mmCIF file of C-alpha atoms in Angstrom:
data_model
loop_
_atom_site.group_PDB
_atom_site.id
_atom_site.type_symbol
_atom_site.label_atom_id
_atom_site.label_comp_id
_atom_site.label_asym_id
_atom_site.label_seq_id
_atom_site.Cartn_x
_atom_site.Cartn_y
_atom_site.Cartn_z
ATOM 1 C CA MET A 1 -43.819 -54.743 -133.100
ATOM 2 C CA ASN A 2 -41.578 -52.437 -134.262
ATOM 3 C CA GLU A 3 -38.312 -54.900 -133.916
ATOM 4 C CA GLN A 4 -40.697 -57.223 -136.535
ATOM 5 C CA LEU A 5 -41.022 -54.538 -138.560
ATOM 6 C CA ARG A 6 -37.396 -54.413 -139.222
ATOM 7 C CA VAL A 7 -36.649 -57.799 -139.230
ATOM 8 C CA LEU A 8 -38.857 -57.643 -142.619
ATOM 9 C CA ALA A 9 -37.744 -54.595 -143.942
ATOM 10 C CA VAL A 10 -34.303 -56.229 -143.515
ATOM 11 C CA GLU A 11 -35.330 -59.385 -145.441
ATOM 12 C CA ALA A 12 -37.001 -57.309 -148.275
ATOM 13 C CA ALA A 13 -34.231 -54.686 -148.497
ATOM 14 C CA ARG A 14 -31.487 -57.484 -149.145
ATOM 15 C CA TYR A 15 -34.067 -59.335 -152.055
ATOM 16 C CA GLY A 16 -34.670 -56.182 -153.499
ATOM 17 C CA ALA A 17 -30.556 -56.000 -153.701
ATOM 18 C CA ALA A 18 -30.194 -59.206 -154.905
ATOM 19 C CA VAL A 19 -32.067 -58.462 -157.814
ATOM 20 C CA CYS A 20 -30.345 -55.640 -158.538
ATOM 21 C CA LEU A 21 -26.441 -57.050 -157.972
ATOM 22 C CA GLN A 22 -27.847 -60.155 -159.450
ATOM 23 C CA GLN A 23 -27.173 -57.887 -163.135
ATOM 24 C CA TRP A 24 -25.089 -55.030 -161.838
ATOM 25 C CA GLY A 25 -23.244 -54.481 -165.116
ATOM 26 C CA GLU A 26 -24.936 -56.129 -167.224
ATOM 27 C CA PRO A 27 -26.625 -54.564 -169.959
ATOM 28 C CA VAL A 28 -30.220 -53.245 -168.697
ATOM 29 C CA ALA A 29 -32.786 -51.513 -170.742
ATOM 30 C CA ALA A 30 -32.740 -47.756 -169.629
ATOM 31 C CA GLN A 31 -35.436 -44.840 -170.025
ATOM 32 C CA THR A 32 -35.704 -41.358 -168.669
ATOM 33 C CA LYS A 33 -38.540 -41.033 -166.502
ATOM 34 C CA SER A 34 -39.496 -36.890 -165.522
ATOM 35 C CA ALA A 35 -36.116 -35.070 -166.968
ATOM 36 C CA ALA A 36 -32.463 -35.685 -168.934
ATOM 37 C CA GLY A 37 -30.915 -37.547 -165.687
ATOM 38 C CA ASP A 38 -33.556 -39.616 -164.501
ATOM 39 C CA VAL A 39 -33.960 -42.772 -165.750
ATOM 40 C CA VAL A 40 -35.400 -46.226 -164.892
ATOM 41 C CA THR A 41 -34.566 -49.735 -165.634
ATOM 42 C CA THR A 42 -36.001 -52.679 -165.428
ATOM 43 C CA VAL A 43 -34.246 -53.863 -162.494
ATOM 44 C CA ASP A 44 -35.734 -50.936 -160.959
ATOM 45 C CA ARG A 45 -39.247 -52.510 -161.603
ATOM 46 C CA ALA A 46 -37.752 -56.204 -161.246
ATOM 47 C CA ALA A 47 -36.096 -55.176 -157.422
ATOM 48 C CA GLU A 48 -39.423 -53.757 -156.350
ATOM 49 C CA GLU A 49 -41.788 -56.485 -157.322
ATOM 50 C CA ALA A 50 -39.348 -58.915 -155.325
ATOM 51 C CA VAL A 51 -39.401 -56.528 -152.732
ATOM 52 C CA ARG A 52 -43.358 -56.354 -152.226
ATOM 53 C CA ALA A 53 -43.791 -60.600 -152.826
ATOM 54 C CA VAL A 54 -41.488 -60.609 -149.307
ATOM 55 C CA LEU A 55 -43.661 -57.377 -147.721
ATOM 56 C CA LEU A 56 -47.359 -58.919 -148.606
ATOM 57 C CA SER A 57 -46.440 -62.640 -148.400
ATOM 58 C CA ALA A 58 -45.591 -61.766 -144.609
ATOM 59 C CA ARG A 59 -48.664 -58.502 -144.189
ATOM 60 C CA PRO A 60 -51.180 -58.962 -146.950
ATOM 61 C CA ASP A 61 -52.893 -56.392 -145.382
ATOM 62 C CA ASP A 62 -50.264 -53.914 -144.917
ATOM 63 C CA GLY A 63 -50.489 -50.656 -147.673
ATOM 64 C CA VAL A 64 -47.121 -50.594 -149.769
ATOM 65 C CA LEU A 65 -45.822 -47.011 -151.543
ATOM 66 C CA GLY A 66 -43.279 -47.616 -154.271
ATOM 67 C CA GLU A 67 -41.364 -45.809 -156.730
ATOM 68 C CA GLU A 68 -42.264 -47.640 -160.211
ATOM 69 C CA LEU A 69 -45.117 -49.938 -159.554
ATOM 70 C CA PRO A 70 -48.382 -48.811 -158.834
ATOM 71 C CA GLU A 71 -49.300 -48.117 -155.279
ATOM 72 C CA HIS A 72 -51.003 -51.223 -153.298
ATOM 73 C CA ILE A 73 -54.249 -49.892 -151.147
ATOM 74 C CA GLY A 74 -53.791 -51.816 -147.863
ATOM 75 C CA ALA A 75 -56.629 -51.473 -145.231
ATOM 76 C CA GLY A 76 -53.825 -52.794 -142.287
ATOM 77 C CA PRO A 77 -51.916 -51.005 -139.751
ATOM 78 C CA VAL A 78 -49.017 -50.356 -142.006
ATOM 79 C CA GLN A 79 -47.550 -48.468 -145.125
ATOM 80 C CA TRP A 80 -44.563 -49.549 -146.851
ATOM 81 C CA VAL A 81 -42.551 -46.484 -148.521
ATOM 82 C CA VAL A 82 -39.428 -48.618 -151.202
ATOM 83 C CA ASP A 83 -36.869 -47.237 -153.486
ATOM 84 C CA PRO A 84 -35.887 -50.514 -154.920
ATOM 85 C CA LEU A 85 -32.506 -48.714 -156.453
ATOM 86 C CA ASP A 86 -32.320 -45.919 -154.922
ATOM 87 C CA GLY A 87 -29.077 -44.319 -157.036
ATOM 88 C CA THR A 88 -30.130 -45.736 -161.008
ATOM 89 C CA THR A 89 -27.804 -43.860 -162.505
ATOM 90 C CA ASN A 90 -25.081 -45.330 -160.322
ATOM 91 C CA TYR A 91 -26.134 -48.521 -161.201
ATOM 92 C CA THR A 92 -26.330 -48.036 -165.135
ATOM 93 C CA ARG A 93 -22.247 -46.654 -164.352
ATOM 94 C CA ARG A 94 -21.141 -49.100 -162.838
ATOM 95 C CA ILE A 95 -20.594 -47.288 -159.539
ATOM 96 C CA PRO A 96 -20.913 -49.429 -156.499
ATOM 97 C CA TYR A 97 -23.215 -46.030 -154.560
ATOM 98 C CA PHE A 98 -26.677 -47.837 -155.043
ATOM 99 C CA ALA A 99 -29.093 -49.282 -153.006
ATOM 100 C CA THR A 100 -32.856 -51.126 -152.046
ATOM 101 C CA SER A 101 -34.315 -49.142 -149.628
ATOM 102 C CA VAL A 102 -37.559 -49.934 -147.549
ATOM 103 C CA ALA A 103 -39.257 -48.474 -144.321
ATOM 104 C CA ALA A 104 -42.627 -48.602 -142.580
ATOM 105 C CA ARG A 105 -45.265 -46.655 -141.414
ATOM 106 C CA SER A 106 -47.414 -46.384 -139.287
ATOM 107 C CA THR A 107 -50.945 -45.214 -140.877
ATOM 108 C CA ALA A 108 -52.559 -43.816 -137.798
ATOM 109 C CA ASP A 109 -50.554 -41.718 -136.981
ATOM 110 C CA GLY A 110 -47.524 -41.077 -139.798
ATOM 111 C CA SER A 111 -45.132 -41.987 -137.807
ATOM 112 C CA TRP A 112 -41.819 -44.346 -139.227
ATOM 113 C CA LEU A 113 -41.488 -47.576 -137.130
ATOM 114 C CA ALA A 114 -38.743 -49.442 -139.281
ATOM 115 C CA GLY A 115 -36.205 -48.812 -142.158
ATOM 116 C CA ALA A 116 -33.737 -50.891 -143.955
ATOM 117 C CA VAL A 117 -31.068 -50.036 -146.679
ATOM 118 C CA CYS A 118 -29.238 -52.449 -148.412
ATOM 119 C CA ALA A 119 -26.177 -51.399 -150.409
ATOM 120 C CA PRO A 120 -25.156 -55.219 -151.821
ATOM 121 C CA ALA A 121 -21.868 -53.888 -154.246
ATOM 122 C CA LEU A 122 -21.028 -51.993 -151.071
ATOM 123 C CA GLY A 123 -21.204 -55.355 -148.851
ATOM 124 C CA VAL A 124 -23.052 -52.872 -145.990
ATOM 125 C CA LEU A 125 -26.847 -53.338 -144.511
ATOM 126 C CA TRP A 126 -27.764 -50.340 -142.046
ATOM 127 C CA SER A 127 -31.163 -50.625 -139.946
ATOM 128 C CA ALA A 128 -33.424 -49.004 -137.620
ATOM 129 C CA ALA A 129 -36.585 -49.664 -135.284
ATOM 130 C CA LYS A 130 -38.086 -47.320 -133.861
ATOM 131 C CA ASN A 131 -37.192 -45.994 -129.997
ATOM 132 C CA LEU A 132 -34.678 -49.197 -129.941
ATOM 133 C CA GLY A 133 -31.670 -47.589 -132.226
ATOM 134 C CA ALA A 134 -29.656 -47.872 -135.727
ATOM 135 C CA GLN A 135 -27.571 -51.177 -136.664
ATOM 136 C CA THR A 136 -25.186 -51.544 -139.560
ATOM 137 C CA ASP A 137 -24.277 -54.858 -140.747
ATOM 138 C CA SER A 138 -21.206 -55.803 -143.058
ATOM 139 C CA GLY A 139 -21.873 -59.400 -143.010
ATOM 140 C CA SER A 140 -19.370 -60.051 -139.402
ATOM 141 C CA GLY A 141 -22.362 -59.223 -137.180
ATOM 142 C CA GLY A 142 -24.469 -56.062 -136.938
ATOM 143 C CA ASN A 143 -22.578 -52.608 -135.108
ATOM 144 C CA ARG A 144 -25.027 -50.149 -132.868
ATOM 145 C CA LEU A 145 -24.590 -46.810 -134.762
ATOM 146 C CA PRO A 146 -22.530 -44.384 -134.719
ATOM 147 C CA LEU A 147 -19.475 -45.758 -135.248
ATOM 148 C CA ILE A 148 -16.366 -44.756 -133.391
ATOM 149 C CA MET A 149 -14.610 -42.300 -135.930
ATOM 150 C CA VAL A 150 -10.909 -41.242 -136.023
ATOM 151 C CA GLU A 151 -11.011 -37.602 -134.668
ATOM 152 C CA SER A 152 -9.912 -34.191 -136.778
ATOM 153 C CA SER A 153 -10.613 -31.321 -137.825
ATOM 154 C CA ALA A 154 -12.275 -32.651 -140.852
ATOM 155 C CA ARG A 155 -16.204 -31.985 -141.099
ATOM 156 C CA LEU A 156 -18.352 -33.210 -143.798
ATOM 157 C CA LEU A 157 -21.310 -32.558 -146.014
ATOM 158 C CA GLY A 158 -23.053 -34.598 -148.125
ATOM 159 C CA THR A 159 -25.867 -33.288 -151.106
ATOM 160 C CA GLY A 160 -27.383 -34.028 -154.212
ATOM 161 C CA LEU A 161 -28.885 -31.645 -156.867
ATOM 162 C CA SER A 162 -32.127 -31.555 -158.921
ATOM 163 C CA TYR A 163 -32.610 -33.154 -162.277
ATOM 164 C CA ASP A 164 -34.616 -29.973 -162.821
ATOM 165 C CA PRO A 165 -31.856 -28.107 -165.161
ATOM 166 C CA SER A 166 -32.998 -24.206 -163.041
ATOM 167 C CA HIS A 167 -33.886 -26.267 -159.970
ATOM 168 C CA ARG A 168 -30.239 -27.650 -160.670
ATOM 169 C CA ARG A 169 -28.834 -23.760 -161.236
ATOM 170 C CA ARG A 170 -30.204 -22.555 -157.547
ATOM 171 C CA GLN A 171 -28.615 -25.115 -155.810
ATOM 172 C CA VAL A 172 -25.055 -24.713 -156.804
ATOM 173 C CA ARG A 173 -25.649 -20.887 -156.319
ATOM 174 C CA GLU A 174 -26.641 -21.804 -152.766
ATOM 175 C CA LEU A 175 -23.974 -24.846 -152.120
ATOM 176 C CA GLY A 176 -21.459 -21.971 -150.766
ATOM 177 C CA ALA A 177 -23.338 -20.629 -148.413
ATOM 178 C CA LEU A 178 -24.538 -24.067 -147.143
ATOM 179 C CA MET A 179 -20.454 -25.149 -146.823
ATOM 180 C CA THR A 180 -20.355 -22.610 -143.970
ATOM 181 C CA ASP A 181 -19.629 -24.959 -141.283
ATOM 182 C CA TYR A 182 -17.991 -27.631 -143.344
ATOM 183 C CA THR A 183 -14.438 -28.704 -144.533
ATOM 184 C CA ASP A 184 -15.337 -30.106 -147.617
ATOM 185 C CA MET A 185 -18.465 -31.943 -149.196
ATOM 186 C CA ARG A 186 -19.694 -35.855 -150.912
ATOM 187 C CA ARG A 187 -21.669 -36.494 -153.718
ATOM 188 C CA PHE A 188 -22.900 -39.896 -153.785
ATOM 189 C CA GLY A 189 -25.504 -39.859 -155.749
ATOM 190 C CA ALA A 190 -27.762 -41.852 -153.550
ATOM 191 C CA ALA A 191 -29.620 -39.856 -150.454
ATOM 192 C CA ALA A 192 -30.644 -43.076 -148.516
ATOM 193 C CA ILE A 193 -26.629 -44.101 -148.287
ATOM 194 C CA ASP A 194 -26.382 -40.495 -147.514
ATOM 195 C CA LEU A 195 -28.130 -41.327 -144.422
ATOM 196 C CA CYS A 196 -26.897 -43.727 -143.564
ATOM 197 C CA LEU A 197 -23.764 -42.219 -144.043
ATOM 198 C CA VAL A 198 -24.940 -39.330 -141.405
ATOM 199 C CA ALA A 199 -26.283 -42.409 -139.143
ATOM 200 C CA GLN A 200 -22.787 -44.073 -138.593
ATOM 201 C CA GLY A 201 -20.753 -40.929 -138.248
ATOM 202 C CA SER A 202 -18.771 -40.900 -141.528
ATOM 203 C CA LEU A 203 -20.925 -37.719 -142.899
ATOM 204 C CA ASP A 204 -21.715 -34.812 -140.100
ATOM 205 C CA ALA A 205 -24.490 -33.702 -142.481
ATOM 206 C CA PHE A 206 -26.882 -34.333 -145.245
ATOM 207 C CA VAL A 207 -28.988 -31.413 -146.617
ATOM 208 C CA GLU A 208 -30.938 -32.103 -150.066
ATOM 209 C CA ASP A 209 -34.567 -30.859 -151.032
ATOM 210 C CA ASP A 210 -36.394 -31.584 -154.534
ATOM 211 C CA LEU A 211 -36.313 -35.642 -152.682
ATOM 212 C CA ALA A 212 -39.278 -37.536 -152.956
ATOM 213 C CA ILE A 213 -40.387 -39.057 -149.666
ATOM 214 C CA HIS A 214 -38.875 -42.742 -151.037
ATOM 215 C CA ASP A 215 -35.456 -41.449 -151.255
ATOM 216 C CA TRP A 216 -36.077 -40.849 -147.610
ATOM 217 C CA ALA A 217 -37.648 -42.965 -145.553
ATOM 218 C CA ALA A 218 -35.618 -45.933 -144.283
ATOM 219 C CA GLY A 219 -32.147 -43.449 -144.522
ATOM 220 C CA ALA A 220 -33.920 -40.589 -142.367
ATOM 221 C CA LEU A 221 -35.255 -43.431 -139.727
ATOM 222 C CA ILE A 222 -32.033 -44.547 -139.669
ATOM 223 C CA ALA A 223 -30.487 -41.315 -138.788
ATOM 224 C CA GLU A 224 -32.944 -40.127 -136.070
ATOM 225 C CA GLU A 225 -32.428 -43.513 -134.260
ATOM 226 C CA ALA A 226 -28.446 -43.139 -134.213
ATOM 227 C CA GLY A 227 -28.859 -40.229 -132.218
ATOM 228 C CA VAL A 228 -29.075 -37.256 -135.570
ATOM 229 C CA ARG A 229 -30.856 -34.380 -135.229
ATOM 230 C CA VAL A 230 -33.241 -34.782 -138.666
ATOM 231 C CA SER A 231 -36.142 -32.633 -140.677
ATOM 232 C CA ARG A 232 -38.390 -33.973 -143.153
ATOM 233 C CA PRO A 233 -40.258 -32.229 -146.015
ATOM 234 C CA ALA A 234 -43.554 -31.239 -144.660
ATOM 235 C CA GLY A 235 -45.998 -28.585 -146.289
ATOM 236 C CA CYS A 236 -44.451 -26.071 -147.753
ATOM 237 C CA ALA A 237 -40.939 -26.899 -146.724
ATOM 238 C CA THR A 238 -39.001 -29.417 -149.270
ATOM 239 C CA VAL A 239 -35.690 -29.955 -147.447
ATOM 240 C CA LEU A 240 -34.347 -32.604 -145.959
ATOM 241 C CA SER A 241 -31.564 -32.664 -143.213
ATOM 242 C CA ALA A 242 -30.036 -34.639 -140.736
ATOM 243 C CA LEU A 243 -27.510 -33.199 -138.771
ATOM 244 C CA TRP A 244 -25.285 -33.952 -135.993
ATOM 245 C CA SER A 245 -25.651 -31.337 -133.349
#
């Protein structure tokens, strides 16, 4: 079943990403959501509608929790968690680091079953199914994750910053301590992509707090299935971390 869910997540992510790519670089209406810098566009909503159409056509009893549209309550065994356009600010500034993220979790025990992240401007799709590993596809066939990297002394940390000014100031103050075991950092502006870059071995770690579930749902599973040690936010803990041991 998990492999079937992965295939469906891939299909849905591709459909959502196609909507994003079709309008990338064109003028779109953007509005501020919770705070300055936290923007949503008409493309976000159109992409989520496309993703939901794929998912509910195949599995009409499942639930769907998305970032932009009201939750679809289902009685089925799976809930889908969707970020139709992760990296909306990048999208509006013509920076190619944006993606559609689709993940499936069990409604019985909350375990993550499958996920896909499609970054159309980069031409890359990452996916995973629980206990079946993770893979990436750049159009010329799939490769298992992690990928083989050049040996070097570089150790790269990925992270992100909150939209809330006071939270952001604290994150900046704590960045020095966070960097202790790393030689440099990268800030791509899309947590789903960051986590997939950890999965393939391009980043050695990703750490961020103040993320919503749709930001990390698929990427965390992909990293985990690649062999990365993942700690998800739970209870009072708000930090998402993905670290190669």
